[in-house]
């Protein structure tokens, strides 16, 4: 019956394929959708000012399209003439910093504005670059390309900080310094002992950045919208030309996963925590403890109190560390309970948090490095604190237990009583109370300096022990520095190979 009615009244007439092929496609129509996004919604989800995209996104689109054009021409999906037109226009755009696109409307985002430009200059066939791919795998690939520079910058900053810590520690192996627990002088140590501790944890933070590189170096291009493609493309070629170690292994994972962002931000958050603890320790040293000072160029003044020298840069580090945690929480929350496929909440909203997270991490590491490089140790104040704060009490109790037959708890109790008596009598040390009475043999109350020099076991402050720890740290730092150099060299080789492939295409006869 329905068929009869259609015959009587006439079915809607469909356009012929040839008319569709030659029809000029407008910015407002995608074929299925006949208008652009609502202006208010577009203002929220798309950046209408493409100047930012001209710097942050379009250069990476261009590199992706260079590799794509080389690959599609090689497998015969586009001809050499089209490939050369695309490559020529991409070079022209790069030379003018993509300003031809920056002035275009972007009703459907930066990528489609970019593609529309190529079509307007080259012709509609320029959209054949999109064969075998989707914005899904393009955006996943762009993220990894864009992450390379800040990833290297953060790694380089951490390496600089680690080398500074090790160098300063070498200079201060003999500089005695109090170790605090619960913000009270507790044990004899050295300045080098503290710096080596800082370097140890920060080296592990660098390890966490190294650990994400296999994900960063896995290409997503060719995964399409998540289902791969039936076309005879060469994802291994585009991967190599873009500096990735391998092509997509699973198309769904390639477009659905942004755990790279979470792992980078998690590493940054833990790094931020480490840096904030170093900052707090430095604040204690330059504050109430009076063990160190910062030069004028690393402190701030008060607008009202003329006597103030505020170590505010260290507070900046603490604030930035909190910001990094916020970026991680925002990203992991946006991804939580989303479908495992391409998803805007994951690929756009969660991912946007990685950039400020890395920026805060780089800034925090740099500020700590500057403060450490300018830190001036008050060695006299450090020695005085060691001599007048009973930090040799534990070692004295140990000697009583080992050399005089007391069990350690009894020795601990006796030395505690002696400290109380010393304080009541106004004595400043166990040595002073020993000289004032027969309650303690001065020979079994070693000086803080002697303890710091002798405490080798367990990673103690003895110069030889600290120097051995520094040997291991510096060797590990050198290996990581070599790893990052090799990584960067691999990316540079890929850029040269891509340029070589373009030159070879230009030289082939038509």
PDB file of N, CA and C in Angstrom, residues 80 84 499-510:
ATOM      1  N   UNK A  80      49.960  11.906  -7.466  1.00  0.00           N
ATOM      2  CA  UNK A  80      51.135  12.715  -7.108  1.00  0.00           C
ATOM      3  C   UNK A  80      50.851  14.201  -7.232  1.00  0.00           C
ATOM      4  N   UNK A  84      51.464  16.843  -4.197  1.00  0.00           N
ATOM      5  CA  UNK A  84      52.365  17.978  -4.307  1.00  0.00           C
ATOM      6  C   UNK A  84      51.653  19.297  -4.032  1.00  0.00           C
ATOM      7  N   UNK A 499      60.986  15.275   5.489  1.00  0.00           N
ATOM      8  CA  UNK A 499      61.428  16.257   4.499  1.00  0.00           C
ATOM      9  C   UNK A 499      62.077  15.571   3.299  1.00  0.00           C
ATOM     10  N   UNK A 500      62.816  14.503   3.574  1.00  0.00           N
ATOM     11  CA  UNK A 500      63.446  13.754   2.484  1.00  0.00           C
ATOM     12  C   UNK A 500      62.401  13.093   1.597  1.00  0.00           C
ATOM     13  N   UNK A 501      61.349  12.570   2.203  1.00  0.00           N
ATOM     14  CA  UNK A 501      60.277  11.935   1.430  1.00  0.00           C
ATOM     15  C   UNK A 501      59.567  12.964   0.554  1.00  0.00           C
ATOM     16  N   UNK A 502      59.390  14.183   1.092  1.00  0.00           N
ATOM     17  CA  UNK A 502      58.758  15.244   0.313  1.00  0.00           C
ATOM     18  C   UNK A 502      59.657  15.646  -0.860  1.00  0.00           C
ATOM     19  N   UNK A 503      60.952  15.771  -0.595  1.00  0.00           N
ATOM     20  CA  UNK A 503      61.896  16.128  -1.662  1.00  0.00           C
ATOM     21  C   UNK A 503      61.907  15.057  -2.751  1.00  0.00           C
ATOM     22  N   UNK A 504      61.861  13.801  -2.335  1.00  0.00           N
ATOM     23  CA  UNK A 504      61.872  12.702  -3.309  1.00  0.00           C
ATOM     24  C   UNK A 504      60.615  12.736  -4.170  1.00  0.00           C
ATOM     25  N   UNK A 505      59.480  13.063  -3.559  1.00  0.00           N
ATOM     26  CA  UNK A 505      58.228  13.146  -4.324  1.00  0.00           C
ATOM     27  C   UNK A 505      58.301  14.283  -5.337  1.00  0.00           C
ATOM     28  N   UNK A 506      58.922  15.392  -4.947  1.00  0.00           N
ATOM     29  CA  UNK A 506      59.063  16.522  -5.852  1.00  0.00           C
ATOM     30  C   UNK A 506      59.950  16.188  -7.047  1.00  0.00           C
ATOM     31  N   UNK A 507      60.933  15.336  -6.839  1.00  0.00           N
ATOM     32  CA  UNK A 507      61.922  15.048  -7.893  1.00  0.00           C
ATOM     33  C   UNK A 507      61.447  13.991  -8.883  1.00  0.00           C
ATOM     34  N   UNK A 508      60.444  13.230  -8.496  1.00  0.00           N
ATOM     35  CA  UNK A 508      59.947  12.202  -9.425  1.00  0.00           C
ATOM     36  C   UNK A 508      59.255  12.828 -10.623  1.00  0.00           C
ATOM     37  N   UNK A 509      59.467  12.286 -11.813  1.00  0.00           N
ATOM     38  CA  UNK A 509      58.807  12.874 -13.000  1.00  0.00           C
ATOM     39  C   UNK A 509      57.317  12.645 -12.953  1.00  0.00           C
ATOM     40  N   UNK A 510      56.578  13.586 -13.482  1.00  0.00           N
ATOM     41  CA  UNK A 510      55.109  13.492 -13.544  1.00  0.00           C
ATOM     42  C   UNK A 510      54.699  12.375 -14.518  1.00  0.00           C
TER      43      UNK A 510
END
